[in-house]
Amino acid sequence: DVKVTQSSRYLVKRTGEKVFLECVQDMDHENMFWYRQDPGLGLRLIYFSYDVKMKEKGDIPEGYSVSREKKERFSLILESASTSQTSMYLCASRSRFTGGWSSYNEQFFGPGTRLTVL
Amino acid sequence: GDSVTQMEGPVTLSEEAFLTINCTYTATGYPSLFWYVQYPGEGLQLLLKATKADDKGSNKGFEATYRKETTSFHLEKGSVQVSDSAVYFCALSDTNYGGSQGNLIFGKGTKLSVKP
């Protein structure tokens, strides 16, 4: 089974701190994703990565950065955490997307990190 | 751009009741459609999918049919159980050419609670 793990289930940080959220997958997937999940807003894509050292902005990248130095690991960084970044953060991975409109490679999700910024 | 609209929750049902969660979409091209489920305290899991018009996805007693004419992908189950209590997300794969093609676009989620 594909396994996507996230470094923490729960995290409490203070405003202004630098926060690192780590995600590791064990299926040699090329693509990795970071989402945030908020009640009434669903999942929103923050950043994604096609492959090592590659990254693309998603829908809400402001206030976040990412790092992908190794294929299995994708890190989300909050340079200076704010209370508005209190949320559930979900990581996902999938094999390389190569198809057209009707093609799809399943995304596999980690259990999430619930971050509270005080 | 592409988008997904699903019915607002929460939905509360008694065990063995019939479930429908509505989902409609707008897309430039011909997306694949999905239902994901999130059980309490867990990440999302793919529940079922359909990749072309008139396809029916099914899993664990849940079904959804890809209706191109009504741009819909409603989730149904004939008899829900307490263990089905979860948040359900409708999603499509982005059809726009470019870097985001194939990425998932999610609805806002519908929380289902099933009472014994």
PDB file of C-alpha atoms in Angstrom:
ATOM      1  CA  ASP A   1       0.000   0.000   0.000  1.00  0.00           C
ATOM      2  CA  VAL A   2       1.032   3.543  -0.693  1.00  0.00           C
ATOM      3  CA  LYS A   3       1.917   5.314   2.467  1.00  0.00           C
ATOM      4  CA  VAL A   4       2.065   9.065   2.916  1.00  0.00           C
ATOM      5  CA  THR A   5       3.184  10.205   6.338  1.00  0.00           C
ATOM      6  CA  GLN A   6       3.244  13.635   7.888  1.00  0.00           C
ATOM      7  CA  SER A   7       5.646  14.598  10.644  1.00  0.00           C
ATOM      8  CA  SER A   8       3.058  15.704  13.194  1.00  0.00           C
ATOM      9  CA  ARG A   9      -0.667  15.154  13.737  1.00  0.00           C
ATOM     10  CA  TYR A  10      -1.007  18.220  15.938  1.00  0.00           C
ATOM     11  CA  LEU A  11       1.211  21.287  16.154  1.00  0.00           C
ATOM     12  CA  VAL A  12       0.921  24.483  18.187  1.00  0.00           C
ATOM     13  CA  LYS A  13       3.099  27.461  17.270  1.00  0.00           C
ATOM     14  CA  ARG A  14       3.262  31.136  18.114  1.00  0.00           C
ATOM     15  CA  THR A  15       2.763  34.060  15.754  1.00  0.00           C
ATOM     16  CA  GLY A  16       5.978  34.912  13.938  1.00  0.00           C
ATOM     17  CA  GLU A  17       7.584  31.497  14.325  1.00  0.00           C
ATOM     18  CA  LYS A  18       9.025  29.655  11.347  1.00  0.00           C
ATOM     19  CA  VAL A  19       7.147  26.397  10.907  1.00  0.00           C
ATOM     20  CA  PHE A  20       8.145  23.310   8.943  1.00  0.00           C
ATOM     21  CA  LEU A  21       5.626  20.648   7.955  1.00  0.00           C
ATOM     22  CA  GLU A  22       7.171  17.500   6.562  1.00  0.00           C
ATOM     23  CA  CYS A  23       5.655  14.911   4.256  1.00  0.00           C
ATOM     24  CA  VAL A  24       7.192  11.625   3.176  1.00  0.00           C
ATOM     25  CA  GLN A  25       5.873   9.088   0.661  1.00  0.00           C
ATOM     26  CA  ASP A  26       7.216   5.601   0.058  1.00  0.00           C
ATOM     27  CA  MET A  27       5.970   4.817  -3.453  1.00  0.00           C
ATOM     28  CA  ASP A  28       8.536   6.650  -5.565  1.00  0.00           C
ATOM     29  CA  HIS A  29       5.885   9.121  -6.740  1.00  0.00           C
ATOM     30  CA  GLU A  30       7.049  12.052  -8.819  1.00  0.00           C
ATOM     31  CA  ASN A  31       4.240  14.463  -7.932  1.00  0.00           C
ATOM     32  CA  MET A  32       3.506  15.786  -4.452  1.00  0.00           C
ATOM     33  CA  PHE A  33       0.976  18.310  -3.156  1.00  0.00           C
ATOM     34  CA  TRP A  34       0.210  20.465  -0.136  1.00  0.00           C
ATOM     35  CA  TYR A  35      -3.390  21.460   0.629  1.00  0.00           C
ATOM     36  CA  ARG A  36      -5.049  23.263   3.453  1.00  0.00           C
ATOM     37  CA  GLN A  37      -8.509  22.251   4.619  1.00  0.00           C
ATOM     38  CA  ASP A  38     -10.868  24.685   6.283  1.00  0.00           C
ATOM     39  CA  PRO A  39     -14.530  24.220   7.233  1.00  0.00           C
ATOM     40  CA  GLY A  40     -16.821  25.501   4.505  1.00  0.00           C
ATOM     41  CA  LEU A  41     -13.928  26.003   2.085  1.00  0.00           C
ATOM     42  CA  GLY A  42     -12.960  22.424   1.306  1.00  0.00           C
ATOM     43  CA  LEU A  43      -9.415  21.674   0.182  1.00  0.00           C
ATOM     44  CA  ARG A  44      -7.345  24.374  -1.420  1.00  0.00           C
ATOM     45  CA  LEU A  45      -4.041  23.723  -3.150  1.00  0.00           C
ATOM     46  CA  ILE A  46      -1.069  25.635  -1.734  1.00  0.00           C
ATOM     47  CA  TYR A  47       1.866  24.259  -3.768  1.00  0.00           C
ATOM     48  CA  PHE A  48       2.699  21.207  -5.795  1.00  0.00           C
ATOM     49  CA  SER A  49       5.866  19.662  -7.092  1.00  0.00           C
ATOM     50  CA  TYR A  50       6.350  17.698 -10.304  1.00  0.00           C
ATOM     51  CA  ASP A  51       9.682  16.290  -9.286  1.00  0.00           C
ATOM     52  CA  VAL A  52      12.771  16.925  -7.209  1.00  0.00           C
ATOM     53  CA  LYS A  53      13.640  20.625  -6.959  1.00  0.00           C
ATOM     54  CA  MET A  54      10.559  21.555  -8.985  1.00  0.00           C
ATOM     55  CA  LYS A  55       7.615  23.476  -7.556  1.00  0.00           C
ATOM     56  CA  GLU A  56       4.519  25.234  -8.786  1.00  0.00           C
ATOM     57  CA  LYS A  57       2.208  27.627  -7.010  1.00  0.00           C
ATOM     58  CA  GLY A  58      -1.305  26.455  -6.338  1.00  0.00           C
ATOM     59  CA  ASP A  59      -4.327  28.576  -5.579  1.00  0.00           C
ATOM     60  CA  ILE A  60      -3.212  30.059  -2.239  1.00  0.00           C
ATOM     61  CA  PRO A  61       0.619  30.211  -2.064  1.00  0.00           C
ATOM     62  CA  GLU A  62       0.859  33.494  -0.175  1.00  0.00           C
ATOM     63  CA  GLY A  63       2.643  33.137   3.125  1.00  0.00           C
ATOM     64  CA  TYR A  64       4.021  29.687   2.274  1.00  0.00           C
ATOM     65  CA  SER A  65       7.068  28.213   0.590  1.00  0.00           C
ATOM     66  CA  VAL A  66       8.085  24.635  -0.172  1.00  0.00           C
ATOM     67  CA  SER A  67      11.180  22.522  -0.548  1.00  0.00           C
ATOM     68  CA  ARG A  68      11.713  19.261  -2.442  1.00  0.00           C
ATOM     69  CA  GLU A  69      15.329  18.175  -2.177  1.00  0.00           C
ATOM     70  CA  LYS A  70      14.592  14.446  -2.270  1.00  0.00           C
ATOM     71  CA  LYS A  71      11.963  12.612  -4.247  1.00  0.00           C
ATOM     72  CA  GLU A  72      10.215  11.133  -1.233  1.00  0.00           C
ATOM     73  CA  ARG A  73      10.054  14.297   0.869  1.00  0.00           C
ATOM     74  CA  PHE A  74       8.083  17.509   0.374  1.00  0.00           C
ATOM     75  CA  SER A  75       8.239  20.231   3.008  1.00  0.00           C
ATOM     76  CA  LEU A  76       5.862  23.107   3.566  1.00  0.00           C
ATOM     77  CA  ILE A  77       7.349  26.167   5.251  1.00  0.00           C
ATOM     78  CA  LEU A  78       5.560  28.993   6.976  1.00  0.00           C
ATOM     79  CA  GLU A  79       8.243  31.683   7.131  1.00  0.00           C
ATOM     80  CA  SER A  80       6.416  33.725   9.780  1.00  0.00           C
ATOM     81  CA  ALA A  81       3.315  31.993  11.054  1.00  0.00           C
ATOM     82  CA  SER A  82       0.133  33.985  11.491  1.00  0.00           C
ATOM     83  CA  THR A  83      -3.172  33.156  13.163  1.00  0.00           C
ATOM     84  CA  SER A  84      -4.829  33.045   9.725  1.00  0.00           C
ATOM     85  CA  GLN A  85      -2.707  30.003   8.957  1.00  0.00           C
ATOM     86  CA  THR A  86      -4.390  27.956  11.676  1.00  0.00           C
ATOM     87  CA  SER A  87      -5.758  25.064   9.669  1.00  0.00           C
ATOM     88  CA  MET A  88      -5.544  21.389   8.753  1.00  0.00           C
ATOM     89  CA  TYR A  89      -2.719  20.723   6.287  1.00  0.00           C
ATOM     90  CA  LEU A  90      -2.864  17.688   4.014  1.00  0.00           C
ATOM     91  CA  CYS A  91      -0.092  16.270   1.893  1.00  0.00           C
ATOM     92  CA  ALA A  92      -0.681  14.014  -1.109  1.00  0.00           C
ATOM     93  CA  SER A  93       1.363  12.215  -3.729  1.00  0.00           C
ATOM     94  CA  ARG A  94       0.758  10.511  -7.076  1.00  0.00           C
ATOM     95  CA  SER A  95       2.747   9.023  -9.903  1.00  0.00           C
ATOM     96  CA  ARG A  96       3.667  11.276 -12.815  1.00  0.00           C
ATOM     97  CA  PHE A  97       0.645  12.605 -14.712  1.00  0.00           C
ATOM     98  CA  THR A  98       1.145  11.968 -18.420  1.00  0.00           C
ATOM     99  CA  GLY A  99      -2.315  11.681 -19.877  1.00  0.00           C
ATOM    100  CA  GLY A 100      -4.857  13.924 -21.500  1.00  0.00           C
ATOM    101  CA  TRP A 101      -8.213  15.098 -20.330  1.00  0.00           C
ATOM    102  CA  SER A 102      -9.662  11.782 -19.304  1.00  0.00           C
ATOM    103  CA  SER A 103      -6.532  10.378 -17.723  1.00  0.00           C
ATOM    104  CA  TYR A 104      -5.955  10.294 -14.029  1.00  0.00           C
ATOM    105  CA  ASN A 105      -3.469   8.993 -11.516  1.00  0.00           C
ATOM    106  CA  GLU A 106      -4.902   8.626  -8.042  1.00  0.00           C
ATOM    107  CA  GLN A 107      -3.678  10.981  -5.366  1.00  0.00           C
ATOM    108  CA  PHE A 108      -2.873   9.379  -2.006  1.00  0.00           C
ATOM    109  CA  PHE A 109      -3.254  11.491   1.083  1.00  0.00           C
ATOM    110  CA  GLY A 110      -1.489  11.635   4.414  1.00  0.00           C
ATOM    111  CA  PRO A 111      -3.427  11.843   7.709  1.00  0.00           C
ATOM    112  CA  GLY A 112      -3.035  15.602   8.015  1.00  0.00           C
ATOM    113  CA  THR A 113      -1.401  18.013  10.444  1.00  0.00           C
ATOM    114  CA  ARG A 114      -3.668  20.231  12.497  1.00  0.00           C
ATOM    115  CA  LEU A 115      -1.724  23.440  13.032  1.00  0.00           C
ATOM    116  CA  THR A 116      -2.760  26.037  15.582  1.00  0.00           C
ATOM    117  CA  VAL A 117      -1.015  29.403  15.565  1.00  0.00           C
ATOM    118  CA  LEU A 118      -1.503  31.393  18.765  1.00  0.00           C
TER     119      LEU A 118
ATOM    120  CA  GLY B   1     -11.805  27.885 -14.602  1.00  0.00           C
ATOM    121  CA  ASP B   2     -13.052  24.463 -13.665  1.00  0.00           C
ATOM    122  CA  SER B   3     -15.098  24.181 -10.479  1.00  0.00           C
ATOM    123  CA  VAL B   4     -17.191  21.829  -8.350  1.00  0.00           C
ATOM    124  CA  THR B   5     -20.355  22.610  -6.392  1.00  0.00           C
ATOM    125  CA  GLN B   6     -21.715  20.131  -3.878  1.00  0.00           C
ATOM    126  CA  MET B   7     -24.597  20.340  -1.477  1.00  0.00           C
ATOM    127  CA  GLU B   8     -24.003  22.014   1.819  1.00  0.00           C
ATOM    128  CA  GLY B   9     -24.134  19.960   4.945  1.00  0.00           C
ATOM    129  CA  PRO B  10     -24.329  18.730   7.488  1.00  0.00           C
ATOM    130  CA  VAL B  11     -26.561  15.845   6.558  1.00  0.00           C
ATOM    131  CA  THR B  12     -27.992  13.723   9.367  1.00  0.00           C
ATOM    132  CA  LEU B  13     -29.669  10.410   8.583  1.00  0.00           C
ATOM    133  CA  SER B  14     -30.900   7.392  10.480  1.00  0.00           C
ATOM    134  CA  GLU B  15     -29.263   4.045   9.861  1.00  0.00           C
ATOM    135  CA  GLU B  16     -30.596   2.266   6.737  1.00  0.00           C
ATOM    136  CA  ALA B  17     -31.843   5.525   5.200  1.00  0.00           C
ATOM    137  CA  PHE B  18     -31.184   6.410   1.546  1.00  0.00           C
ATOM    138  CA  LEU B  19     -28.382   8.874   0.895  1.00  0.00           C
ATOM    139  CA  THR B  20     -27.956  11.359  -1.914  1.00  0.00           C
ATOM    140  CA  ILE B  21     -25.265  14.019  -1.974  1.00  0.00           C
ATOM    141  CA  ASN B  22     -25.531  16.274  -4.991  1.00  0.00           C
ATOM    142  CA  CYS B  23     -22.505  17.365  -6.985  1.00  0.00           C
ATOM    143  CA  THR B  24     -22.357  19.447 -10.161  1.00  0.00           C
ATOM    144  CA  TYR B  25     -19.345  20.696 -12.050  1.00  0.00           C
ATOM    145  CA  THR B  26     -18.172  23.136 -14.685  1.00  0.00           C
ATOM    146  CA  ALA B  27     -15.205  22.284 -16.835  1.00  0.00           C
ATOM    147  CA  THR B  28     -13.560  23.442 -20.026  1.00  0.00           C
ATOM    148  CA  GLY B  29     -12.903  19.928 -21.259  1.00  0.00           C
ATOM    149  CA  TYR B  30     -13.903  16.412 -20.238  1.00  0.00           C
ATOM    150  CA  PRO B  31     -12.770  15.826 -16.684  1.00  0.00           C
ATOM    151  CA  SER B  32     -12.570  12.680 -14.650  1.00  0.00           C
ATOM    152  CA  LEU B  33     -14.848  12.838 -11.598  1.00  0.00           C
ATOM    153  CA  PHE B  34     -14.281  11.537  -8.098  1.00  0.00           C
ATOM    154  CA  TRP B  35     -15.730  11.138  -4.665  1.00  0.00           C
ATOM    155  CA  TYR B  36     -13.276  11.189  -1.778  1.00  0.00           C
ATOM    156  CA  VAL B  37     -14.175  10.333   1.824  1.00  0.00           C
ATOM    157  CA  GLN B  38     -12.548  11.583   5.012  1.00  0.00           C
ATOM    158  CA  TYR B  39     -13.279   9.595   8.148  1.00  0.00           C
ATOM    159  CA  PRO B  40     -12.803  11.355  11.498  1.00  0.00           C
ATOM    160  CA  GLY B  41      -9.149  12.009  12.248  1.00  0.00           C
ATOM    161  CA  GLU B  42      -7.912  10.699   8.912  1.00  0.00           C
ATOM    162  CA  GLY B  43      -6.787  11.947   5.528  1.00  0.00           C
ATOM    163  CA  LEU B  44      -8.815  11.622   2.340  1.00  0.00           C
ATOM    164  CA  GLN B  45      -9.384   8.295   0.611  1.00  0.00           C
ATOM    165  CA  LEU B  46     -10.640   7.777  -2.918  1.00  0.00           C
ATOM    166  CA  LEU B  47     -14.140   6.311  -2.693  1.00  0.00           C
ATOM    167  CA  LEU B  48     -15.001   5.991  -6.377  1.00  0.00           C
ATOM    168  CA  LYS B  49     -14.314   7.532  -9.731  1.00  0.00           C
ATOM    169  CA  ALA B  50     -15.615   7.809 -13.310  1.00  0.00           C
ATOM    170  CA  THR B  51     -13.511   8.865 -16.252  1.00  0.00           C
ATOM    171  CA  LYS B  52     -16.064   9.388 -19.034  1.00  0.00           C
ATOM    172  CA  ALA B  53     -19.710  10.172 -19.627  1.00  0.00           C
ATOM    173  CA  ASP B  54     -22.229   7.524 -18.473  1.00  0.00           C
ATOM    174  CA  ASP B  55     -19.581   5.693 -16.460  1.00  0.00           C
ATOM    175  CA  LYS B  56     -20.799   4.524 -13.064  1.00  0.00           C
ATOM    176  CA  GLY B  57     -18.320   4.417 -10.225  1.00  0.00           C
ATOM    177  CA  SER B  58     -19.122   2.177  -7.278  1.00  0.00           C
ATOM    178  CA  ASN B  59     -17.496   1.077  -4.040  1.00  0.00           C
ATOM    179  CA  LYS B  60     -18.668  -0.020  -0.575  1.00  0.00           C
ATOM    180  CA  GLY B  61     -22.320   0.269  -1.642  1.00  0.00           C
ATOM    181  CA  PHE B  62     -21.878   3.839  -2.882  1.00  0.00           C
ATOM    182  CA  GLU B  63     -22.558   4.733  -6.506  1.00  0.00           C
ATOM    183  CA  ALA B  64     -22.259   7.788  -8.719  1.00  0.00           C
ATOM    184  CA  THR B  65     -22.938   8.175 -12.444  1.00  0.00           C
ATOM    185  CA  TYR B  66     -21.098  10.652 -14.690  1.00  0.00           C
ATOM    186  CA  ARG B  67     -23.891  12.663 -16.338  1.00  0.00           C
ATOM    187  CA  LYS B  68     -22.473  14.918 -19.021  1.00  0.00           C
ATOM    188  CA  GLU B  69     -25.855  16.343 -20.048  1.00  0.00           C
ATOM    189  CA  THR B  70     -26.525  17.643 -16.551  1.00  0.00           C
ATOM    190  CA  THR B  71     -22.848  18.053 -15.556  1.00  0.00           C
ATOM    191  CA  SER B  72     -23.517  16.078 -12.411  1.00  0.00           C
ATOM    192  CA  PHE B  73     -21.986  13.274 -10.362  1.00  0.00           C
ATOM    193  CA  HIS B  74     -24.358  12.667  -7.461  1.00  0.00           C
ATOM    194  CA  LEU B  75     -23.334  10.224  -4.741  1.00  0.00           C
ATOM    195  CA  GLU B  76     -25.930   7.660  -3.620  1.00  0.00           C
ATOM    196  CA  LYS B  77     -26.191   4.786  -1.193  1.00  0.00           C
ATOM    197  CA  GLY B  78     -29.277   2.731  -0.623  1.00  0.00           C
ATOM    198  CA  SER B  79     -28.832   2.022   3.084  1.00  0.00           C
ATOM    199  CA  VAL B  80     -26.349   3.973   5.159  1.00  0.00           C
ATOM    200  CA  GLN B  81     -24.603   2.682   8.257  1.00  0.00           C
ATOM    201  CA  VAL B  82     -23.198   4.455  11.298  1.00  0.00           C
ATOM    202  CA  SER B  83     -19.732   3.652   9.949  1.00  0.00           C
ATOM    203  CA  ASP B  84     -20.452   5.835   6.878  1.00  0.00           C
ATOM    204  CA  SER B  85     -20.312   8.953   9.039  1.00  0.00           C
ATOM    205  CA  ALA B  86     -17.613  11.075   7.411  1.00  0.00           C
ATOM    206  CA  VAL B  87     -17.003  14.088   5.221  1.00  0.00           C
ATOM    207  CA  TYR B  88     -17.511  13.469   1.502  1.00  0.00           C
ATOM    208  CA  PHE B  89     -15.757  15.520  -1.165  1.00  0.00           C
ATOM    209  CA  CYS B  90     -16.654  15.654  -4.828  1.00  0.00           C
ATOM    210  CA  ALA B  91     -13.709  16.462  -7.102  1.00  0.00           C
ATOM    211  CA  LEU B  92     -12.698  16.696 -10.729  1.00  0.00           C
ATOM    212  CA  SER B  93      -9.394  16.595 -12.541  1.00  0.00           C
ATOM    213  CA  ASP B  94      -8.427  19.966 -13.959  1.00  0.00           C
ATOM    214  CA  THR B  95      -8.849  19.965 -17.747  1.00  0.00           C
ATOM    215  CA  ASN B  96      -7.058  23.208 -18.481  1.00  0.00           C
ATOM    216  CA  TYR B  97      -3.835  22.895 -20.455  1.00  0.00           C
ATOM    217  CA  GLY B  98      -0.815  23.919 -18.522  1.00  0.00           C
ATOM    218  CA  GLY B  99       0.868  23.116 -15.286  1.00  0.00           C
ATOM    219  CA  SER B 100      -2.277  22.357 -13.351  1.00  0.00           C
ATOM    220  CA  GLN B 101      -3.701  19.821 -15.764  1.00  0.00           C
ATOM    221  CA  GLY B 102      -4.713  16.674 -13.973  1.00  0.00           C
ATOM    222  CA  ASN B 103      -4.695  18.300 -10.543  1.00  0.00           C
ATOM    223  CA  LEU B 104      -7.756  17.827  -8.376  1.00  0.00           C
ATOM    224  CA  ILE B 105     -10.344  20.557  -7.831  1.00  0.00           C
ATOM    225  CA  PHE B 106     -12.501  19.857  -4.786  1.00  0.00           C
ATOM    226  CA  GLY B 107     -15.953  20.818  -3.668  1.00  0.00           C
ATOM    227  CA  LYS B 108     -16.360  22.181  -0.167  1.00  0.00           C
ATOM    228  CA  GLY B 109     -17.308  18.871   1.382  1.00  0.00           C
ATOM    229  CA  THR B 110     -20.480  17.482   2.935  1.00  0.00           C
ATOM    230  CA  LYS B 111     -20.464  16.141   6.460  1.00  0.00           C
ATOM    231  CA  LEU B 112     -22.645  13.082   6.931  1.00  0.00           C
ATOM    232  CA  SER B 113     -23.728  11.866  10.346  1.00  0.00           C
ATOM    233  CA  VAL B 114     -25.613   8.581  10.605  1.00  0.00           C
ATOM    234  CA  LYS B 115     -27.525   7.903  13.830  1.00  0.00           C
ATOM    235  CA  PRO B 116     -28.292   4.378  15.091  1.00  0.00           C
TER     236      PRO B 116
END
